[in-house]
Amino acid sequence: MNSFFARKYIIQGIFIAVAIIIAARLFYLQLVDNSYLLSANNNVLRKVVIYPARGVILDRKGQVLVQNEPVYDLLVTPREVQELDTALLCELIGIDRAGFEKRMTTARNYSPYKASQFEKQIPASAYARLQEHLYKFRGFYVQNRTVRNYPDSAAAQFLGYIQEVNDRDIERSNGFYRPGDYIGASGVESAYEELLRGQRGVKNVMVDAFNRPQGVFAEGKYDTVAVAGDELISSLDKEIQVLAEKLMKNKIGSVVAIEPSTGEILAFVSSPGYDPNMMVGRERGNNYMELLYNPYKPMFIRPIQAQYPPGSIFKVVSALTAQQAGMIDEHTVFNCPGGYRYGGGRAIMRCTHVDGPTSLVKSIQRSCNTYYGYTYARMIDQRNMPSTKAYGAWREAIMKFGIGQSLGIDLPGEKDGLLPTADFYTKRYGNDRWGSGFNISLSIGQGEMGVTPLQMANIMAIVANRGFYYRPHLIKGIGERKIVKPEFAEKVFAGVDEKYYEPVIEGLSRAVNVAGGTGYSVRIADIEMCGKTGTAQNPHGADHAVFFAFAPRENPKIALAVVVENAGYGGTWAGPIASMLVEKYLKDTITLPQYIQDRIYKADLLPKVETERRETVQAGKPKHSTPARHHADEIAFVDHQSRARRNE
Amino acid sequence: MNNPQRNKFFSGNVDWFTVLLWLLLCLIGWFNIHAAVFDPDNPGIFNVNTNYGKQSIYIFSALILALAILVVDAKFYSSISPVFYGITLLLLVAVLIVGRNVGGNQAWIPIGSFRLQPSEFAKLATCLLLARYLSNHSNKTPNLKTLITGAAIILLPVALVMLQPDTGSALAFFALVFVFYREGYISGPWMLLGGLAILLFVLTLAFSQWTVILVIGILCGLGCYYFRKKRKIIANLAVLFVLCSAYVFSVEFVYENVLQSHQRNRIDVILGKIDDPRGQGYNLNQSMIAIGSGQFWGKGYLQGTQTKYNFVPEQSTDFIFCTVGEEWGFVGSMVVIGIYLTLLLRIINIAERQRTAFARIYAYGVASFLFFHFAINIGMTIGIVPIIGIPLPFISYGGSSLWSFTILLFIMLKFDSNRKGIA
C-alpha cells in the first residue's frame, strides 16, 4: 500500500465507465434499433423463384401441338470448383477447351460464389451421360428447366415462339418479367401469353454469406407454389394441318380452313413454314437469323398478313350485296359478249368466254366479268345518288363481309387488307365526278383491293352459313373449363339476307359439280362441294392461284381458301389442294386420282430467287438471276385505266 | 521483493472466486465457438478436427497449466522474468524469419499441428519484467529515469510486434499506462491529456482537421472570455490551443504516412467516411447485424442465423462476441460484460491487497491487458472502436491466446495465494 492507493478507484472507475458505454451501445443495438433484425432476415433469406411449366397447347381432338420438354442447364460456382477432368467435361457437353476457359472466366467475372450458367439447354440425351460423371465435377450443378417441344413440327406460324424478354418487355410488364424470363413473341404464344405463362412460385431458402443454400425457411410456411400455365385447346385439326403443310411444301402461299358453324380455324398454313423446333434450344440464335434472311420469308404469317386482290371470290360478295341493295335479283340477266365495255365503249374488261345472256347463277358458275361490270355500274352509277355516296354505300356493304378490316383473330399481326374509301378516288381524279368506269376492276376483285387468305376463307364461311359468321379464332377452349372468349361466341351478321344466298351457292356448286365448271376436275364423290377457282392478279409475275370452297352444301362443315402464289391458274394447283383437304376432313380419305396428288406433292413452285444476304440459306437450290419481287405483302396497285388498255 | 517467499502449495488461499470467473468465461467461450462453427449436417461435440473440438483440448490443457502454475514456487516467476523476457524477444525475432503468414500478419510459428503466437507470450514476459523492474524502484519517489526505462521494457516488444505487423497486439501494450499511473509515474493531468490526445485523434479523422481546430479555438475563446481577468489562464489556454493545433496536423500526417492502408480503411469505415458494406465495412456491418438481431433474449443456442451461415468472418476468433450477442441477446451480453467487469474489479482489489510491490504491479499489468482486450474486442464488434484483430480473452478460439491469458491470470493468483506467507 502506498501513497497512490486512491488511484485504484480512478482505474476501477474507468473500467466501470467503459463497461457502461459498451452496455449502453448494446442496449441501443439490440433493443432500440430494429433495423439490424430486418437486415439479419434479409441476409439469411433468399427468395428463389420457381418457374411454372408453360401451358400446353392441344389440337381440337386433344392431340399435343406444343408440350414442354425438360432440358438441363449446367451451372457453376467457380469458388467450389476443384481440379477436374476438363477434357471429359468438355466432351460430355460438347464444347472445346477454349470454350471451357471462356465460360469459366465469364462465370468467375459474374461471381466466384454465386452459381451462374455454364452451358444452357443440354438435351436430355446428353444429360444422362453427364449426370453419371457429375460427381467428379465439384462446383458444377444441373438445374432443369422446360423448353417448348413440337412433336409434329407443325403449325409454326400459328403457334409462334417464345424468346427471352428484352428491356422493353420488362418495363411494360411493370416488373412482372425479370431478365432471363421467356415471353411469347409471336403467334398463340404471344396472344395468350398471360394464360400460358402461369404463375411463378417463391421458395424462401436460407443461405449463408456465400449465398449457398442451407435449407428451407420455416418448413416452407411462406413459400408459394408455382402454378402451371393454362392448357389451351386449339381449334386446329392436327391431321388436316399436317396434310395441308405437306401439300403446300415448296410452294408459297396459305391455307385457311374454318368450321363455319363456330368460326374455329381448322387449318392455318403459311408456306413456306419452318420447323417450330428450330426456335428452341442452343441453335435458336442461328436458326432465327437464317429464317429472318430466308428470301421466302418463312416468318411472314401469310394467312393474316399477305394481302391479295381477291379475284373471283369477290364476285360472290358482289352478287350478294347487289341483291341486298335491290340492284339485281336472281332473275337479272346481262349479255356477255366476251367483255364489259365502259368509258363510253372505249375500254373493255374481258371475260375468258363469250356466253351471251348470263343469269346470276351462271355468272358465278362461269365467273363472268361482264356480269359484274354491269352490276358494279348499277351499284355506283344508278342509285339516284352521287357516285361518291353510292360508292360509300357499296363499300360499307362489302366491309360487312370482313374485307378491309381485321377480323380480330386471336393472333398478333393481323392485317386489315385494303378497300379504298371514296375520298381516295376523289383525290386521285381531282374531283368527285368519277363513276364506275374509273375503278371498274373493283367489280371483279382486282385493282386496289387487298384481302387476306383468312378473310377469303371467312367469306366462304359467311356463304356457307347463309349470312353470318363467327370471328375466326384459333383457341376454342382455355384451361380445364374450356372457356371460349366471349367475342368468339358472338354471331356477326354480314348484312345480306339469307334468301339471297341460294343462287350464289347454286352457282358455286355448279362450278364444281357440273362438267365444264372451273372446279370440275377436283369434285369429290358423294360430297357437294361449293367452290370456285380464282386468280389473284400479280403485277410482278405469274398470277396467284386461289381456290375457295365450302362443303357440304347443306349443313357445311368446312369453308376454306387456298392461295398458291405465282402458280398461275387456280384450278391446277389450288383446287386439288382444297379438294384433298375437304375430302380428308369430311371423309378421312382422299379419292383424287393419284397422279394429281403426286403432281401436287412433288411440285416445286418456289420462284427462283437470288439468295441475297446469306449464301447458305438454300444451299441446294440453283441460283437464278430473277430477283425476288413478288412479296405478297406488296398490294397490287394497278391503275384501272392501264389495265383497261391492256385488256383491249 | 526483499522478503523471502515461502513456497506454499496452493490451498484455501487461492482466490476461488476468480478461478470461477475464469472457468465461466472459458465455458462461455467453448459454447459460443461451438455455435459459431456448428454445422447442422454434421453434429458431434468431440470432433477434434473442428474449432470447438480443439478448443476443448485447449481448455483442458489450460486447466492443467493453471494447476502447474499454482504448484511452482512464486519466487520462480520473479527470478525467471529477465530470461523469459529475453527468450520472448528472440521468439519475436524468429517469427519474423520463420513465421507463418496468417491474415497479413507474420505472427505464427508452426509447431506440429499447432501454431505458436509469440506476441501473446510477450505480454506475460513484459508484464513480469516490468513488475520486477518497477518494484525494485518502488521505495523511491517516481522519477523520469525509471519511467523511461520502464517504457523501454514495453516498447522493445512493441516494436518487434509492429514489424510483423500486428498493430492490434502492439497497441495492447499501451494499456500498461494504467500501471504507470497507479505507481505514480504518470499524473492525473497527463492521463487526461492522453485521453484528450486519443479523442482529438479520432475527431480529426472523423471530421476535417480545420473543423477540429475551429472547435478547439471556439472553446479556448470561450475559456478566455470566462477567465478574462486572469492573464495566466489566458496564456495557458493560448499555449493549449497552439499545441492542440500542432497535434491535429501531426495526426493527419501520421494517418496518411505511418498507418497502413488496411488500418486506414478500417478507421475510415468506423468513422463512417467510407460506406462499403461488402468491403472493409462488411465485417463490422455483419457483426452489428448479428448482435443487433439478437434482441432482448437472443435467438437461442445454435439458432443464430447470422452465426450459423457464416455471415461474420473470423467468427470464432476475433468476432466471437457476435455469437454471444445474437444467440444470447442483450441478457447474455450483459452477463458476459458483467463477468468481465467483476473479474477486472476483482483483479484490482487483489492487486491492492498484495504485500509486495512486485505482485501488485504485476496484477495491475494483468488488469490492464485484460481491460484493453475486453474493451477493444467488444467495442469493435459493436462499432465503437476501429476493427483491430485482437481476441476476447478466454472466450475467443485459439490456444496461444487462451494459454497466455490463463498463465497471466494464474501467476497472479499464485502470488495472491502466497501473500499471507510473506512476512
Tab-separated table of N, CA and C in Angstrom, chain B residues 106-201:
chain	number	residue	atom	x	y	z
B	106	GLN	N	2.616	-11.711	-39.905
B	106	GLN	CA	3.610	-12.769	-39.735
B	106	GLN	C	3.732	-13.027	-38.242
B	107	ALA	N	2.689	-13.686	-37.653
B	107	ALA	CA	2.627	-13.749	-36.198
B	107	ALA	C	2.719	-15.154	-35.648
B	108	TRP	N	2.828	-16.154	-36.506
B	108	TRP	CA	2.681	-17.524	-36.021
B	108	TRP	C	3.923	-18.362	-36.307
B	109	ILE	N	4.295	-19.138	-35.306
B	109	ILE	CA	5.341	-20.127	-35.527
B	109	ILE	C	4.668	-21.496	-35.520
B	110	PRO	N	4.733	-22.214	-36.615
B	110	PRO	CA	4.054	-23.513	-36.630
B	110	PRO	C	4.857	-24.544	-35.840
B	111	ILE	N	4.182	-25.222	-34.896
B	111	ILE	CA	4.812	-26.324	-34.159
B	111	ILE	C	3.871	-27.503	-34.278
B	112	GLY	N	4.233	-28.453	-35.100
B	112	GLY	CA	3.332	-29.572	-35.354
B	112	GLY	C	2.054	-29.053	-35.968
B	113	SER	N	0.943	-29.503	-35.394
B	113	SER	CA	-0.318	-29.054	-35.960
B	113	SER	C	-0.783	-27.756	-35.295
B	114	PHE	N	-0.076	-27.319	-34.264
B	114	PHE	CA	-0.446	-26.081	-33.601
B	114	PHE	C	0.453	-24.954	-34.068
B	115	ARG	N	-0.046	-23.761	-33.792
B	115	ARG	CA	0.761	-22.619	-34.159
B	115	ARG	C	0.973	-21.766	-32.920
B	116	LEU	N	2.193	-21.375	-32.715
B	116	LEU	CA	2.530	-20.585	-31.531
B	116	LEU	C	2.550	-19.114	-31.915
B	117	GLN	N	1.949	-18.286	-31.069
B	117	GLN	CA	1.922	-16.857	-31.360
B	117	GLN	C	2.735	-16.136	-30.289
B	118	PRO	N	3.992	-15.849	-30.567
B	118	PRO	CA	4.882	-15.291	-29.537
B	118	PRO	C	4.386	-13.979	-28.964
B	119	SER	N	3.647	-13.196	-29.753
B	119	SER	CA	3.222	-11.897	-29.241
B	119	SER	C	2.316	-12.063	-28.023
B	120	GLU	N	1.559	-13.175	-27.963
B	120	GLU	CA	0.718	-13.420	-26.785
B	120	GLU	C	1.581	-13.602	-25.539
B	121	PHE	N	2.698	-14.341	-25.699
B	121	PHE	CA	3.563	-14.585	-24.535
B	121	PHE	C	4.416	-13.380	-24.183
B	122	ALA	N	4.589	-12.509	-25.185
B	122	ALA	CA	5.342	-11.286	-24.912
B	122	ALA	C	4.642	-10.442	-23.871
B	123	LYS	N	3.288	-10.527	-23.844
B	123	LYS	CA	2.518	-9.771	-22.845
B	123	LYS	C	2.927	-10.225	-21.431
B	124	LEU	N	2.954	-11.545	-21.278
B	124	LEU	CA	3.311	-12.102	-19.974
B	124	LEU	C	4.724	-11.690	-19.576
B	125	ALA	N	5.661	-11.866	-20.501
B	125	ALA	CA	7.065	-11.573	-20.222
B	125	ALA	C	7.249	-10.107	-19.859
B	126	THR	N	6.608	-9.230	-20.642
B	126	THR	CA	6.737	-7.804	-20.405
B	126	THR	C	6.156	-7.437	-19.039
B	127	CYS	N	5.005	-8.030	-18.768
B	127	CYS	CA	4.321	-7.764	-17.508
B	127	CYS	C	5.222	-8.137	-16.314
B	128	LEU	N	5.825	-9.335	-16.424
B	128	LEU	CA	6.686	-9.806	-15.338
B	128	LEU	C	7.907	-8.921	-15.168
B	129	LEU	N	8.577	-8.623	-16.276
B	129	LEU	CA	9.810	-7.844	-16.182
B	129	LEU	C	9.522	-6.430	-15.699
B	130	LEU	N	8.420	-5.861	-16.224
B	130	LEU	CA	8.059	-4.502	-15.805
B	130	LEU	C	7.781	-4.481	-14.305
B	131	ALA	N	7.051	-5.497	-13.830
B	131	ALA	CA	6.736	-5.556	-12.401
B	131	ALA	C	8.019	-5.661	-11.593
B	132	ARG	N	8.945	-6.477	-12.057
B	132	ARG	CA	10.186	-6.650	-11.333
B	132	ARG	C	11.013	-5.367	-11.302
B	133	TYR	N	11.071	-4.724	-12.481
B	133	TYR	CA	11.871	-3.506	-12.561
B	133	TYR	C	11.274	-2.404	-11.698
B	134	LEU	N	9.953	-2.176	-11.865
B	134	LEU	CA	9.325	-1.075	-11.130
B	134	LEU	C	9.325	-1.358	-9.618
B	135	SER	N	9.144	-2.651	-9.256
B	135	SER	CA	9.099	-2.952	-7.819
B	135	SER	C	10.459	-2.700	-7.161
B	136	ASN	N	11.545	-2.868	-7.946
B	136	ASN	CA	12.879	-2.581	-7.429
B	136	ASN	C	13.043	-1.105	-7.095
B	137	HIS	N	12.230	-0.276	-7.776
B	137	HIS	CA	12.340	1.168	-7.533
B	137	HIS	C	11.147	1.699	-6.761
B	138	SER	N	10.372	0.811	-6.180
B	138	SER	CA	9.096	1.271	-5.624
B	138	SER	C	9.250	2.059	-4.329
B	139	ASN	N	10.395	1.989	-3.706
B	139	ASN	CA	10.562	2.749	-2.475
B	139	ASN	C	10.979	4.185	-2.734
B	140	LYS	N	11.462	4.424	-3.929
B	140	LYS	CA	11.886	5.799	-4.250
B	140	LYS	C	10.700	6.574	-4.808
B	141	THR	N	10.868	7.896	-4.841
B	141	THR	CA	9.870	8.719	-5.497
B	141	THR	C	9.935	8.405	-7.005
B	142	PRO	N	8.801	8.281	-7.609
B	142	PRO	CA	8.811	8.008	-9.048
B	142	PRO	C	9.587	9.073	-9.797
B	143	ASN	N	10.502	8.658	-10.643
B	143	ASN	CA	11.253	9.642	-11.414
B	143	ASN	C	11.244	9.302	-12.905
B	144	LEU	N	11.691	10.277	-13.681
B	144	LEU	CA	11.608	10.163	-15.141
B	144	LEU	C	12.467	9.039	-15.667
B	145	LYS	N	13.659	8.822	-15.006
B	145	LYS	CA	14.591	7.798	-15.496
B	145	LYS	C	13.950	6.430	-15.412
B	146	THR	N	13.308	6.155	-14.281
B	146	THR	CA	12.636	4.868	-14.119
B	146	THR	C	11.516	4.723	-15.133
B	147	LEU	N	10.765	5.832	-15.306
B	147	LEU	CA	9.663	5.797	-16.281
B	147	LEU	C	10.169	5.441	-17.661
B	148	ILE	N	11.279	6.067	-18.070
B	148	ILE	CA	11.801	5.843	-19.411
B	148	ILE	C	12.290	4.414	-19.556
B	149	THR	N	13.005	3.899	-18.534
B	149	THR	CA	13.466	2.515	-18.604
B	149	THR	C	12.267	1.566	-18.694
B	150	GLY	N	11.262	1.844	-17.808
B	150	GLY	CA	10.048	1.017	-17.839
B	150	GLY	C	9.384	1.039	-19.192
B	151	ALA	N	9.314	2.246	-19.760
B	151	ALA	CA	8.695	2.384	-21.086
B	151	ALA	C	9.479	1.598	-22.108
B	152	ALA	N	10.805	1.591	-21.949
B	152	ALA	CA	11.650	0.861	-22.905
B	152	ALA	C	11.364	-0.625	-22.853
B	153	ILE	N	11.144	-1.142	-21.631
B	153	ILE	CA	10.811	-2.566	-21.479
B	153	ILE	C	9.562	-2.893	-22.305
B	154	ILE	N	8.616	-1.957	-22.330
B	154	ILE	CA	7.389	-2.192	-23.090
B	154	ILE	C	7.636	-2.013	-24.593
B	155	LEU	N	8.330	-0.938	-24.947
B	155	LEU	CA	8.431	-0.560	-26.357
B	155	LEU	C	9.263	-1.538	-27.180
B	156	LEU	N	10.180	-2.248	-26.535
B	156	LEU	CA	11.015	-3.194	-27.275
B	156	LEU	C	10.152	-4.287	-27.939
B	157	PRO	N	9.367	-5.018	-27.144
B	157	PRO	CA	8.490	-5.989	-27.826
B	157	PRO	C	7.466	-5.329	-28.754
B	158	VAL	N	6.975	-4.149	-28.360
B	158	VAL	CA	6.003	-3.452	-29.222
B	158	VAL	C	6.582	-3.257	-30.610
B	159	ALA	N	7.842	-2.798	-30.638
B	159	ALA	CA	8.489	-2.554	-31.933
B	159	ALA	C	8.561	-3.831	-32.754
B	160	LEU	N	8.931	-4.940	-32.085
B	160	LEU	CA	9.041	-6.213	-32.807
B	160	LEU	C	7.676	-6.693	-33.312
B	161	VAL	N	6.665	-6.507	-32.468
B	161	VAL	CA	5.318	-6.926	-32.885
B	161	VAL	C	4.836	-6.065	-34.054
B	162	MET	N	5.186	-4.781	-34.003
B	162	MET	CA	4.796	-3.879	-35.085
B	162	MET	C	5.376	-4.338	-36.419
B	163	LEU	N	6.547	-4.983	-36.335
B	163	LEU	CA	7.211	-5.398	-37.572
B	163	LEU	C	6.487	-6.555	-38.261
B	164	GLN	N	5.643	-7.268	-37.504
B	164	GLN	CA	5.024	-8.467	-38.093
B	164	GLN	C	4.114	-8.200	-39.291
B	165	PRO	N	3.337	-7.214	-39.429
B	165	PRO	CA	2.963	-6.188	-38.467
B	165	PRO	C	1.635	-6.545	-37.856
B	166	ASP	N	1.585	-6.525	-36.517
B	166	ASP	CA	0.358	-6.861	-35.817
B	166	ASP	C	0.014	-5.693	-34.908
B	167	THR	N	-0.572	-4.672	-35.499
B	167	THR	CA	-0.830	-3.435	-34.782
B	167	THR	C	-1.692	-3.664	-33.552
B	168	GLY	N	-2.690	-4.521	-33.708
B	168	GLY	CA	-3.620	-4.755	-32.613
B	168	GLY	C	-2.910	-5.209	-31.358
B	169	SER	N	-2.075	-6.270	-31.504
B	169	SER	CA	-1.351	-6.793	-30.345
B	169	SER	C	-0.401	-5.741	-29.793
B	170	ALA	N	0.220	-4.978	-30.698
B	170	ALA	CA	1.175	-3.959	-30.251
B	170	ALA	C	0.479	-2.897	-29.419
B	171	LEU	N	-0.709	-2.499	-29.891
B	171	LEU	CA	-1.437	-1.452	-29.171
B	171	LEU	C	-1.785	-1.884	-27.755
B	172	ALA	N	-2.016	-3.210	-27.587
B	172	ALA	CA	-2.428	-3.711	-26.275
B	172	ALA	C	-1.417	-3.342	-25.190
B	173	PHE	N	-0.139	-3.297	-25.570
B	173	PHE	CA	0.898	-2.983	-24.586
B	173	PHE	C	0.734	-1.593	-23.991
B	174	PHE	N	0.116	-0.700	-24.773
B	174	PHE	CA	-0.038	0.659	-24.273
B	174	PHE	C	-1.026	0.736	-23.107
B	175	ALA	N	-1.800	-0.383	-22.954
B	175	ALA	CA	-2.715	-0.422	-21.807
B	175	ALA	C	-1.942	-0.337	-20.492
B	176	LEU	N	-0.642	-0.657	-20.544
B	176	LEU	CA	0.166	-0.639	-19.317
B	176	LEU	C	0.339	0.764	-18.754
B	177	VAL	N	-0.162	1.800	-19.408
B	177	VAL	CA	-0.123	3.146	-18.804
B	177	VAL	C	-0.833	3.126	-17.473
B	178	PHE	N	-1.852	2.248	-17.350
B	178	PHE	CA	-2.548	2.150	-16.063
B	178	PHE	C	-1.576	1.802	-14.931
B	179	VAL	N	-0.606	0.945	-15.262
B	179	VAL	CA	0.390	0.563	-14.269
B	179	VAL	C	1.203	1.785	-13.840
B	180	PHE	N	1.667	2.531	-14.858
B	180	PHE	CA	2.487	3.708	-14.544
B	180	PHE	C	1.672	4.733	-13.766
B	181	TYR	N	0.402	4.824	-14.156
B	181	TYR	CA	-0.452	5.778	-13.464
B	181	TYR	C	-0.593	5.386	-11.992
B	182	ARG	N	-0.879	4.098	-11.782
B	182	ARG	CA	-1.091	3.631	-10.405
B	182	ARG	C	0.169	3.800	-9.568
B	183	GLU	N	1.307	3.603	-10.206
B	183	GLU	CA	2.556	3.679	-9.439
B	183	GLU	C	3.076	5.106	-9.314
B	184	GLY	N	2.303	6.037	-9.874
B	184	GLY	CA	2.665	7.440	-9.684
B	184	GLY	C	3.625	7.999	-10.712
B	185	TYR	N	3.933	7.255	-11.765
B	185	TYR	CA	4.857	7.772	-12.779
B	185	TYR	C	4.168	8.732	-13.719
B	186	ILE	N	2.863	8.569	-13.836
B	186	ILE	CA	2.116	9.498	-14.671
B	186	ILE	C	1.067	10.150	-13.801
B	187	SER	N	0.939	11.463	-13.908
B	187	SER	CA	-0.013	12.160	-13.054
B	187	SER	C	-1.385	12.215	-13.738
B	188	GLY	N	-2.366	12.547	-12.936
B	188	GLY	CA	-3.741	12.640	-13.441
B	188	GLY	C	-3.863	13.520	-14.668
B	189	PRO	N	-3.363	14.759	-14.617
B	189	PRO	CA	-3.480	15.629	-15.797
B	189	PRO	C	-2.875	15.017	-17.053
B	190	TRP	N	-1.781	14.295	-16.902
B	190	TRP	CA	-1.184	13.670	-18.077
B	190	TRP	C	-2.102	12.592	-18.657
B	191	MET	N	-2.698	11.813	-17.731
B	191	MET	CA	-3.664	10.827	-18.189
B	191	MET	C	-4.787	11.512	-18.957
B	192	LEU	N	-5.253	12.649	-18.383
B	192	LEU	CA	-6.300	13.432	-19.032
B	192	LEU	C	-5.855	13.871	-20.418
B	193	LEU	N	-4.593	14.333	-20.447
B	193	LEU	CA	-4.030	14.799	-21.707
B	193	LEU	C	-3.992	13.655	-22.720
B	194	GLY	N	-3.578	12.483	-22.189
B	194	GLY	CA	-3.535	11.310	-23.066
B	194	GLY	C	-4.918	11.007	-23.625
B	195	GLY	N	-5.916	11.067	-22.719
B	195	GLY	CA	-7.288	10.842	-23.168
B	195	GLY	C	-7.688	11.851	-24.221
B	196	LEU	N	-7.300	13.115	-23.958
B	196	LEU	CA	-7.607	14.175	-24.913
B	196	LEU	C	-6.950	13.903	-26.260
B	197	ALA	N	-5.703	13.404	-26.196
B	197	ALA	CA	-4.973	13.123	-27.435
B	197	ALA	C	-5.710	12.063	-28.261
B	198	ILE	N	-6.181	11.016	-27.571
B	198	ILE	CA	-6.906	9.963	-28.289
B	198	ILE	C	-8.196	10.527	-28.896
B	199	LEU	N	-8.879	11.347	-28.071
B	199	LEU	CA	-10.124	11.954	-28.535
B	199	LEU	C	-9.882	12.817	-29.761
B	200	LEU	N	-8.828	13.651	-29.693
B	200	LEU	CA	-8.520	14.532	-30.822
B	200	LEU	C	-8.156	13.723	-32.054
B	201	PHE	N	-7.434	12.633	-31.817
B	201	PHE	CA	-7.026	11.768	-32.932
B	201	PHE	C	-8.257	11.291	-33.692
